[in-house]
Amino acid sequence: AFVAAVSGLIDEADREFGERPNIGISFAGGLDPQTGAVISANIPAIKGWLLAVELSAILNRDVLVANDADCFALAEARTGVAKNARTVFAIILGTGVGGGIVVDGHFIGGRSGIRGEWGHGNDVTGGLIRNGLAPVACGCGNTGCLDAWGGARGLENIHAQISGNRTTSFEITDAWRTGDDHATRSLEIYCDLVSRELALMVNVLDPDCVPVGGGIASEESLIAKIDTMVRQRVLGRYDAPLVVPGRYSRDGGLRGAAMLHVIANAQGSQ
């Protein structure tokens, strides 16, 4: 079903534009750097697939595949808010949390294919308990990962525990702008959790820019608040904003995917 859906979309685009170009795909998951197999994905059915190889055979053209946060980082580093920046750590605050690292306009390598995944392996349990919140299990199986709290789903969970009512992240931010007590408290906790973990990544990577994508990036005042908190916590001095809404906060993954072959061809010609 997955292959049929992808093939159908590509066939439709071929007919619309009258061309059969090579294909770039961004997806929420990681790739084994040795084999190219999908090692984690939000579509369980494709785990273990040689996605690029299988789609290339079916579509009869070259297909390149990369993580969606990596593609977002690539788009922002090449033509977005981080254009001309040497080191870019782009983050996605969507349903969960994602991240991509680009240096000098290219992805950095990695042993396991999960570079930039700053939403996992950390433990925000202390911050939750300090604020009277009950930890929940992350989708990866661990407890305390920022991924369970740093995206829209996490904000909704915080607000539900604070207020006793479950509502959407958009409704929470709307209420925050009107001064609602529960929304204000929820976003204070949310920004505290995110900024603490992000400050650690900034200390490690020392990026020139941290573009933000995903639904929460549309709340510029919220991103500005996170930026202020991050810059207060890091060791380095950042006089100008560091954490900023991405130019392509909604479609950066698509734009980055479209750049994959351009970069591959440029590297091949060197």
Tab-separated table of C-alpha atoms in Angstrom:
chain	number	residue	atom	x	y	z
A	1	ALA	CA	0.000	0.000	0.000
A	2	PHE	CA	2.838	2.390	0.845
A	3	VAL	CA	4.660	1.806	-2.445
A	4	ALA	CA	1.414	2.061	-4.385
A	5	ALA	CA	0.601	5.391	-2.726
A	6	VAL	CA	4.067	6.828	-3.427
A	7	SER	CA	4.089	5.530	-7.005
A	8	GLY	CA	0.651	6.996	-7.618
A	9	LEU	CA	1.711	10.442	-6.412
A	10	ILE	CA	4.830	10.389	-8.574
A	11	ASP	CA	2.932	9.199	-11.661
A	12	GLU	CA	0.439	12.016	-11.133
A	13	ALA	CA	3.263	14.573	-10.892
A	14	ASP	CA	4.885	13.156	-14.045
A	15	ARG	CA	1.667	13.683	-15.980
A	16	GLU	CA	1.139	17.171	-14.583
A	17	PHE	CA	4.630	18.451	-15.413
A	18	GLY	CA	5.347	16.300	-18.460
A	19	GLU	CA	8.692	15.098	-17.095
A	20	ARG	CA	10.200	12.039	-15.429
A	21	PRO	CA	12.865	13.465	-13.097
A	22	ASN	CA	14.856	11.664	-10.443
A	23	ILE	CA	13.102	11.528	-7.080
A	24	GLY	CA	14.049	12.777	-3.612
A	25	ILE	CA	12.011	11.645	-0.610
A	26	SER	CA	12.071	12.885	2.982
A	27	PHE	CA	10.518	10.701	5.660
A	28	ALA	CA	10.247	10.575	9.449
A	29	GLY	CA	12.819	7.913	10.215
A	30	GLY	CA	16.447	6.868	9.993
A	31	LEU	CA	18.532	4.928	7.484
A	32	ASP	CA	21.319	2.462	8.188
A	33	PRO	CA	24.386	4.235	6.719
A	34	GLN	CA	25.915	0.922	5.651
A	35	THR	CA	22.937	-0.780	3.990
A	36	GLY	CA	20.439	2.017	3.387
A	37	ALA	CA	17.723	0.039	5.196
A	38	VAL	CA	15.060	1.901	7.169
A	39	ILE	CA	15.927	1.458	10.853
A	40	SER	CA	13.183	3.543	12.413
A	41	ALA	CA	10.091	5.144	10.976
A	42	ASN	CA	6.651	6.382	11.924
A	43	ILE	CA	5.332	3.911	9.328
A	44	PRO	CA	6.209	0.545	10.930
A	45	ALA	CA	5.526	-1.393	7.723
A	46	ILE	CA	8.614	0.029	5.984
A	47	LYS	CA	11.099	-0.805	8.749
A	48	GLY	CA	13.955	-2.832	7.268
A	49	TRP	CA	13.148	-1.822	3.704
A	50	LEU	CA	15.828	-0.746	1.267
A	51	LEU	CA	13.491	2.096	0.443
A	52	ALA	CA	15.596	3.932	-2.134
A	53	VAL	CA	16.578	0.706	-3.925
A	54	GLU	CA	13.054	-0.696	-4.035
A	55	LEU	CA	11.446	2.534	-5.193
A	56	SER	CA	14.177	3.053	-7.807
A	57	ALA	CA	13.403	-0.368	-9.281
A	58	ILE	CA	9.650	0.226	-9.310
A	59	LEU	CA	9.831	3.770	-10.698
A	60	ASN	CA	12.710	3.010	-13.083
A	61	ARG	CA	14.731	6.054	-12.059
A	62	ASP	CA	17.123	7.146	-9.324
A	63	VAL	CA	15.568	7.700	-5.893
A	64	LEU	CA	17.339	9.245	-2.900
A	65	VAL	CA	15.842	9.106	0.597
A	66	ALA	CA	16.720	11.098	3.728
A	67	ASN	CA	15.303	11.920	7.137
A	68	ASP	CA	12.734	14.730	7.111
A	69	ALA	CA	14.528	16.820	9.746
A	70	ASP	CA	17.792	16.447	7.821
A	71	CYS	CA	16.015	17.640	4.678
A	72	PHE	CA	14.547	20.594	6.564
A	73	ALA	CA	18.029	21.471	7.847
A	74	LEU	CA	19.417	21.229	4.316
A	75	ALA	CA	16.767	23.553	2.898
A	76	GLU	CA	17.309	26.161	5.612
A	77	ALA	CA	21.102	25.948	5.294
A	78	ARG	CA	21.078	26.229	1.505
A	79	THR	CA	18.413	28.846	0.807
A	80	GLY	CA	16.581	29.555	4.080
A	81	VAL	CA	17.193	31.593	7.231
A	82	ALA	CA	20.561	29.878	7.760
A	83	LYS	CA	21.886	30.533	4.247
A	84	ASN	CA	25.666	31.050	4.344
A	85	ALA	CA	25.858	29.760	7.931
A	86	ARG	CA	28.603	27.183	8.400
A	87	THR	CA	27.044	25.015	11.128
A	88	VAL	CA	23.275	24.601	11.255
A	89	PHE	CA	21.289	22.607	13.787
A	90	ALA	CA	17.695	22.709	12.591
A	91	ILE	CA	14.918	21.427	14.831
A	92	ILE	CA	11.355	20.365	14.223
A	93	LEU	CA	8.734	20.983	16.890
A	94	GLY	CA	5.851	19.143	15.283
A	95	THR	CA	3.883	16.247	16.695
A	96	GLY	CA	7.134	15.287	18.417
A	97	VAL	CA	10.724	16.524	18.221
A	98	GLY	CA	13.287	16.114	15.444
A	99	GLY	CA	16.611	17.589	14.436
A	100	GLY	CA	19.075	17.751	11.568
A	101	ILE	CA	22.708	18.858	11.350
A	102	VAL	CA	24.256	20.458	8.267
A	103	VAL	CA	27.849	21.698	8.060
A	104	ASP	CA	29.071	23.686	5.049
A	105	GLY	CA	25.855	22.869	3.200
A	106	HIS	CA	26.122	19.096	3.622
A	107	PHE	CA	24.893	16.433	6.028
A	108	ILE	CA	27.475	15.208	8.487
A	109	GLY	CA	28.192	11.492	8.649
A	110	GLY	CA	27.230	9.173	11.459
A	111	ARG	CA	27.758	5.621	12.595
A	112	SER	CA	24.141	4.603	13.120
A	113	GLY	CA	22.077	6.914	10.921
A	114	ILE	CA	20.268	8.759	13.726
A	115	ARG	CA	22.276	11.973	13.934
A	116	GLY	CA	20.441	15.004	15.251
A	117	GLU	CA	17.779	13.056	17.172
A	118	TRP	CA	17.881	15.317	20.219
A	119	GLY	CA	14.404	14.252	21.366
A	120	HIS	CA	15.596	10.843	22.578
A	121	GLY	CA	18.141	9.581	25.082
A	122	ASN	CA	17.627	12.525	27.398
A	123	ASP	CA	15.575	12.527	30.599
A	124	VAL	CA	13.252	15.409	31.426
A	125	THR	CA	11.628	13.493	34.292
A	126	GLY	CA	13.171	15.825	36.881
A	127	GLY	CA	11.636	18.858	35.223
A	128	LEU	CA	8.262	17.158	35.027
A	129	ILE	CA	8.243	16.156	38.692
A	130	ARG	CA	9.481	19.606	39.710
A	131	ASN	CA	6.391	21.045	38.036
A	132	GLY	CA	4.001	18.446	39.431
A	133	LEU	CA	3.604	16.492	36.191
A	134	ALA	CA	3.502	12.719	35.786
A	135	PRO	CA	6.023	11.251	33.286
A	136	VAL	CA	4.718	9.206	30.354
A	137	ALA	CA	6.386	6.571	28.193
A	138	CYS	CA	7.914	7.725	24.918
A	139	GLY	CA	7.103	5.972	21.661
A	140	CYS	CA	10.681	4.630	21.615
A	141	GLY	CA	9.954	2.662	24.796
A	142	ASN	CA	11.896	4.839	27.236
A	143	THR	CA	10.458	7.217	29.807
A	144	GLY	CA	11.579	10.822	30.071
A	145	CYS	CA	12.423	11.546	26.417
A	146	LEU	CA	11.841	15.120	25.300
A	147	ASP	CA	10.086	13.764	22.199
A	148	ALA	CA	7.067	12.986	24.376
A	149	TRP	CA	6.937	16.572	25.675
A	150	GLY	CA	8.642	18.901	23.192
A	151	GLY	CA	6.145	18.850	20.336
A	152	ALA	CA	2.484	19.767	20.012
A	153	ARG	CA	1.458	16.465	21.574
A	154	GLY	CA	3.676	17.202	24.579
A	155	LEU	CA	2.268	20.692	25.032
A	156	GLU	CA	-1.220	19.213	24.976
A	157	ASN	CA	-0.212	16.644	27.612
A	158	ILE	CA	1.245	19.349	29.851
A	159	HIS	CA	-1.880	21.471	29.565
A	160	ALA	CA	-4.151	18.485	30.218
A	161	GLN	CA	-2.333	17.751	33.479
A	162	ILE	CA	-2.280	21.423	34.503
A	163	SER	CA	-5.892	22.261	33.651
A	164	GLY	CA	-7.679	18.922	33.715
A	165	ASN	CA	-8.937	19.584	30.178
A	166	ARG	CA	-7.530	18.233	26.918
A	167	THR	CA	-7.355	20.708	24.056
A	168	THR	CA	-5.237	21.327	20.964
A	169	SER	CA	-1.886	23.085	20.887
A	170	PHE	CA	-3.405	25.829	18.728
A	171	GLU	CA	-6.121	26.484	21.301
A	172	ILE	CA	-3.504	26.537	24.060
A	173	THR	CA	-1.358	29.147	22.303
A	174	ASP	CA	-4.474	31.193	21.500
A	175	ALA	CA	-5.397	31.148	25.199
A	176	TRP	CA	-1.804	32.040	26.123
A	177	ARG	CA	-2.018	35.221	24.053
A	178	THR	CA	-5.105	36.275	26.018
A	179	GLY	CA	-3.375	35.707	29.367
A	180	ASP	CA	-5.136	32.486	30.377
A	181	ASP	CA	-3.506	31.180	33.587
A	182	HIS	CA	-3.494	27.487	32.642
A	183	ALA	CA	-2.126	28.166	29.167
A	184	THR	CA	0.530	30.516	30.532
A	185	ARG	CA	1.664	27.969	33.116
A	186	SER	CA	1.675	25.188	30.513
A	187	LEU	CA	3.828	27.164	28.099
A	188	GLU	CA	6.251	28.209	30.838
A	189	ILE	CA	6.844	24.529	31.602
A	190	TYR	CA	7.017	23.639	27.913
A	191	CYS	CA	9.591	26.331	27.122
A	192	ASP	CA	11.636	25.365	30.175
A	193	LEU	CA	11.816	21.705	29.120
A	194	VAL	CA	12.654	22.478	25.492
A	195	SER	CA	15.184	25.229	26.209
A	196	ARG	CA	17.142	23.139	28.726
A	197	GLU	CA	17.669	20.289	26.254
A	198	LEU	CA	18.283	22.635	23.339
A	199	ALA	CA	20.895	24.578	25.318
A	200	LEU	CA	22.824	21.338	25.775
A	201	MET	CA	22.798	20.741	22.008
A	202	VAL	CA	23.968	24.311	21.394
A	203	ASN	CA	26.853	23.830	23.821
A	204	VAL	CA	27.853	20.625	22.018
A	205	LEU	CA	27.468	21.793	18.406
A	206	ASP	CA	28.041	25.571	18.721
A	207	PRO	CA	25.797	26.244	15.693
A	208	ASP	CA	25.567	29.508	13.798
A	209	CYS	CA	21.800	29.167	13.529
A	210	VAL	CA	18.990	26.985	14.893
A	211	PRO	CA	16.031	27.196	12.475
A	212	VAL	CA	12.747	25.846	13.835
A	213	GLY	CA	10.168	23.991	11.757
A	214	GLY	CA	6.878	22.271	12.508
A	215	GLY	CA	3.536	23.641	13.616
A	216	ILE	CA	4.876	25.330	16.736
A	217	ALA	CA	7.322	27.374	14.633
A	218	SER	CA	4.372	29.481	13.462
A	219	GLU	CA	4.179	30.955	16.983
A	220	GLU	CA	7.024	33.438	16.577
A	221	SER	CA	6.633	34.893	20.074
A	222	LEU	CA	6.937	31.397	21.529
A	223	ILE	CA	10.109	30.695	19.525
A	224	ALA	CA	11.509	34.046	20.681
A	225	LYS	CA	10.854	33.008	24.282
A	226	ILE	CA	12.670	29.696	23.767
A	227	ASP	CA	15.554	31.551	22.096
A	228	THR	CA	15.935	33.895	25.067
A	229	MET	CA	15.929	31.013	27.532
A	230	VAL	CA	18.470	29.055	25.477
A	231	ARG	CA	20.871	31.995	25.177
A	232	GLN	CA	20.644	32.566	28.929
A	233	ARG	CA	21.717	28.965	29.564
A	234	VAL	CA	24.523	28.351	27.067
A	235	LEU	CA	28.197	28.988	27.722
A	236	GLY	CA	28.821	30.863	24.479
A	237	ARG	CA	27.775	34.442	23.888
A	238	TYR	CA	25.018	35.009	21.344
A	239	ASP	CA	24.086	38.678	21.066
A	240	ALA	CA	21.648	38.107	18.204
A	241	PRO	CA	18.771	35.603	18.080
A	242	LEU	CA	19.975	32.039	17.569
A	243	VAL	CA	16.766	29.988	17.654
A	244	VAL	CA	14.537	31.399	14.907
A	245	PRO	CA	11.493	30.318	12.878
A	246	GLY	CA	12.606	28.643	9.672
A	247	ARG	CA	11.883	30.182	6.302
A	248	TYR	CA	10.425	26.832	5.253
A	249	SER	CA	8.885	25.787	8.556
A	250	ARG	CA	6.038	23.960	6.802
A	251	ASP	CA	7.592	22.558	3.623
A	252	GLY	CA	11.317	22.452	4.375
A	253	GLY	CA	11.371	18.661	4.259
A	254	LEU	CA	10.020	18.721	0.708
A	255	ARG	CA	12.447	21.404	-0.412
A	256	GLY	CA	15.385	19.575	1.121
A	257	ALA	CA	14.347	16.341	-0.572
A	258	ALA	CA	14.321	18.165	-3.906
A	259	MET	CA	17.938	19.219	-3.259
A	260	LEU	CA	19.259	15.700	-2.624
A	261	HIS	CA	20.075	14.911	-6.257
A	262	VAL	CA	21.528	18.375	-6.894
A	263	ILE	CA	24.001	17.863	-4.055
A	264	ALA	CA	24.737	14.261	-5.035
A	265	ASN	CA	25.448	15.307	-8.626
A	266	ALA	CA	27.696	18.153	-7.478
A	267	GLN	CA	29.677	15.799	-5.255
A	268	GLY	CA	29.951	13.253	-8.052
A	269	SER	CA	31.422	15.809	-10.434
A	270	GLN	CA	34.183	16.831	-8.027
